[in-house]
XYZ file of N, CA and C in Angstrom:
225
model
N -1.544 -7.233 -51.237
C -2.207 -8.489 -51.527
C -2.897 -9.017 -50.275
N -4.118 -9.776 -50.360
C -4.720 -10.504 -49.411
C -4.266 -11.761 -48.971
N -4.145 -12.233 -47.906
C -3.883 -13.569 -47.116
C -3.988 -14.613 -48.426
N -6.173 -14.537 -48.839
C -6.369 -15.390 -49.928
C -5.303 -15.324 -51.279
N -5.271 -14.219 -51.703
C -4.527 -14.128 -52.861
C -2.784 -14.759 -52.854
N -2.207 -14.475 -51.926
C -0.708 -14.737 -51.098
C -1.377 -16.200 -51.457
N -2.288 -17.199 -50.941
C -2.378 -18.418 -50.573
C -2.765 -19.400 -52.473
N -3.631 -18.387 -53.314
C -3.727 -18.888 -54.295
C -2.513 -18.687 -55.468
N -1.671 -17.370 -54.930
C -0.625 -17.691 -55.554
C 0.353 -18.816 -55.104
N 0.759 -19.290 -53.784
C 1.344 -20.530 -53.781
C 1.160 -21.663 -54.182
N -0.222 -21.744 -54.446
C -0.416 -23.166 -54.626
C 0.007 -23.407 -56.382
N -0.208 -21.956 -57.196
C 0.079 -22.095 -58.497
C 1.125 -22.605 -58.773
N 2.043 -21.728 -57.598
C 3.760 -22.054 -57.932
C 4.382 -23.898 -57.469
N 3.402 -24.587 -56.598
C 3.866 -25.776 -57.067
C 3.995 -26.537 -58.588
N 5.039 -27.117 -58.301
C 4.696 -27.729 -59.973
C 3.704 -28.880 -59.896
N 3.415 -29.176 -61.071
C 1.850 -29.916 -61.561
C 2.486 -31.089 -60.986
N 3.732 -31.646 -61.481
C 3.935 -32.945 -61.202
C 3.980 -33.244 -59.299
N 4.339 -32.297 -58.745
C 4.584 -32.871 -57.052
C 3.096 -32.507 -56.534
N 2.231 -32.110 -56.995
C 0.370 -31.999 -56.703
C 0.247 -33.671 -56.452
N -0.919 -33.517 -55.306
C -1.428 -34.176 -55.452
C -2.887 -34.691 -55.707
N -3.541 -33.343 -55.907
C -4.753 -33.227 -56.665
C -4.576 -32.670 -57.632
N -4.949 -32.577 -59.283
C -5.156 -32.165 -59.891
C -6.802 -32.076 -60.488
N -7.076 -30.460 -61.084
C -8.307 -30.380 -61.487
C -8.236 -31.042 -62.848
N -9.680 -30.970 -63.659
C -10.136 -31.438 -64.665
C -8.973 -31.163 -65.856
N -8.880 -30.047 -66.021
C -8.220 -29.451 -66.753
C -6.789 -29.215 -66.953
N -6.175 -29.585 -66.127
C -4.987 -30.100 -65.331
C -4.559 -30.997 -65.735
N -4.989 -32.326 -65.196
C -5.080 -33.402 -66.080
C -5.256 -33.599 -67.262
N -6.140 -33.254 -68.098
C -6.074 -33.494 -69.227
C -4.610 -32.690 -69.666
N -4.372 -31.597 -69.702
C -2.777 -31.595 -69.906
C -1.897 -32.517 -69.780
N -2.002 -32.557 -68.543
C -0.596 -33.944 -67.621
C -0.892 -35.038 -68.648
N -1.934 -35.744 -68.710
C -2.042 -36.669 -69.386
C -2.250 -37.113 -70.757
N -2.405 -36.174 -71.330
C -2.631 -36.085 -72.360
C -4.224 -36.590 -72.822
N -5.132 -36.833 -71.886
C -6.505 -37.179 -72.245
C -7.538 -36.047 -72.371
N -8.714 -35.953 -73.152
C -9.500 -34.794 -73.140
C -10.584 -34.776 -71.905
N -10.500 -33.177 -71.984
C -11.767 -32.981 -70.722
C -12.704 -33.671 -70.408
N -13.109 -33.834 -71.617
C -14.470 -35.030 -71.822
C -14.476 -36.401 -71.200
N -13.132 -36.892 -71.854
C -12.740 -37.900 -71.419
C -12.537 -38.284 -69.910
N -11.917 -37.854 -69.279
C -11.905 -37.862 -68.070
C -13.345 -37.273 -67.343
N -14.060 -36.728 -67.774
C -15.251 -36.484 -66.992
C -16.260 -37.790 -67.488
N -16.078 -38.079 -68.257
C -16.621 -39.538 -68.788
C -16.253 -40.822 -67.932
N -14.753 -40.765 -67.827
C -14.723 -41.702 -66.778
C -15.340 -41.290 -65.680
N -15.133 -40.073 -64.965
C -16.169 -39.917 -63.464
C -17.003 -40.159 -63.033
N -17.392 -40.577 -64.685
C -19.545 -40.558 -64.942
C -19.598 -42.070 -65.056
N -18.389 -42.623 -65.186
C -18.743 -44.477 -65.696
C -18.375 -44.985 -64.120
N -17.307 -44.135 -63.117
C -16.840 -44.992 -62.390
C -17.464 -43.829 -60.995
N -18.621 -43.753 -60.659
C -18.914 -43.046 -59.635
C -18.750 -43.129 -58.380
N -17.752 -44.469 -58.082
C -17.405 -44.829 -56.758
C -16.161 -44.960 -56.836
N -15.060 -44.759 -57.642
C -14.082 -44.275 -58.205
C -13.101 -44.114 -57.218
N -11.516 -44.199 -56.520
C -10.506 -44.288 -55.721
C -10.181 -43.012 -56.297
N -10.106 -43.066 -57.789
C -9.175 -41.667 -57.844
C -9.424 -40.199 -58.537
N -10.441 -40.082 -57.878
C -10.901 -38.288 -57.923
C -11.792 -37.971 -56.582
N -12.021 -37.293 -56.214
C -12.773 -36.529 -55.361
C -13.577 -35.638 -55.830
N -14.628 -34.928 -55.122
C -15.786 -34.195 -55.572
C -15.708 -33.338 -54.486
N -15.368 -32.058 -54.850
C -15.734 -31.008 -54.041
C -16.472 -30.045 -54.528
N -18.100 -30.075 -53.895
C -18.958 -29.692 -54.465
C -19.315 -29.672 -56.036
N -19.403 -29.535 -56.616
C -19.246 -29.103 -58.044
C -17.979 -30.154 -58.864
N -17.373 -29.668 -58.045
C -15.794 -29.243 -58.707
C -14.961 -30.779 -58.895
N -14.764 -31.851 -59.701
C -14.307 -33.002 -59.854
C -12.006 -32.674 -59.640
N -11.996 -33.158 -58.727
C -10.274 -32.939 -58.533
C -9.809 -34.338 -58.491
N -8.917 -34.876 -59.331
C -8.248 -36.019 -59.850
C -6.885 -35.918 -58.669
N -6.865 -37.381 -58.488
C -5.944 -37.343 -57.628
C -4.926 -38.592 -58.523
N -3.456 -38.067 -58.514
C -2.899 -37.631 -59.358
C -2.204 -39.623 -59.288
N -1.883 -39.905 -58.100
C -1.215 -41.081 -58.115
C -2.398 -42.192 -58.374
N -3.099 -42.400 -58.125
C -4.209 -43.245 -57.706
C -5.180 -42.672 -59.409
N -4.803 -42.446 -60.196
C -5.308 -42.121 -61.283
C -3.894 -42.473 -62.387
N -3.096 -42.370 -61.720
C -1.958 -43.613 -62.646
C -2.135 -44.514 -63.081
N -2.205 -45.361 -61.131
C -2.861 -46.722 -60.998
C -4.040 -47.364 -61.948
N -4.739 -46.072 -62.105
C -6.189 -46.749 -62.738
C -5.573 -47.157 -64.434
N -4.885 -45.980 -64.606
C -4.356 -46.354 -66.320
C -3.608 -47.531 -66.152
N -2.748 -47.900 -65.367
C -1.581 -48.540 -65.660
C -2.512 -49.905 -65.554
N -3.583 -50.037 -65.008
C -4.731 -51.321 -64.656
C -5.659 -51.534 -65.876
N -5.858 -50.711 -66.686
C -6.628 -50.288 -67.426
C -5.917 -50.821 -69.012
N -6.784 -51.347 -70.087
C -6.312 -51.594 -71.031
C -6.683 -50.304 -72.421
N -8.040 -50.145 -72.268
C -8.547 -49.485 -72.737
C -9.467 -48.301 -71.831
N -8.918 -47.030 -72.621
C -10.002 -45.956 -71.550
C -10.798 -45.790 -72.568
């Protein structure tokens, strides 16, 4: 195995819940909300505390995306 591969298998083996980024898809698991949905919010709240943008790639950050529900009445 490669360094990379050794390194993308660890990160699998954390569990979802002690992450503290989760991807798109990720989330919608954890949370039970759809893909859509959450990329919908990204798109309503573009200055947003709780996701990050790496390149492309939208990664939800996991505590600070609690916060937003638990603030939140309606998503």
């Amino acid at each position: 195995m490669h360094d990379e591969d050794n390194y993308f298998q660890e990160c699998n083996d954390i569990p979802i819940w002690n992450r503290y980024l989760l991807t798109i898809v990720e989330a919608a698991q954890f949370y039970h909300i759809g893909e859509k949905k959450l990329r919908q919010l990204v798109d309503i709240h573009p200055n947003g505390d709780f996701y990050v943008q790496v390149g492309n790639k939208v990664l939800i950050k996991k505590e600070r995306f609690e916060n937003f529900i638990d603030e939140s009445t309606v998503i």
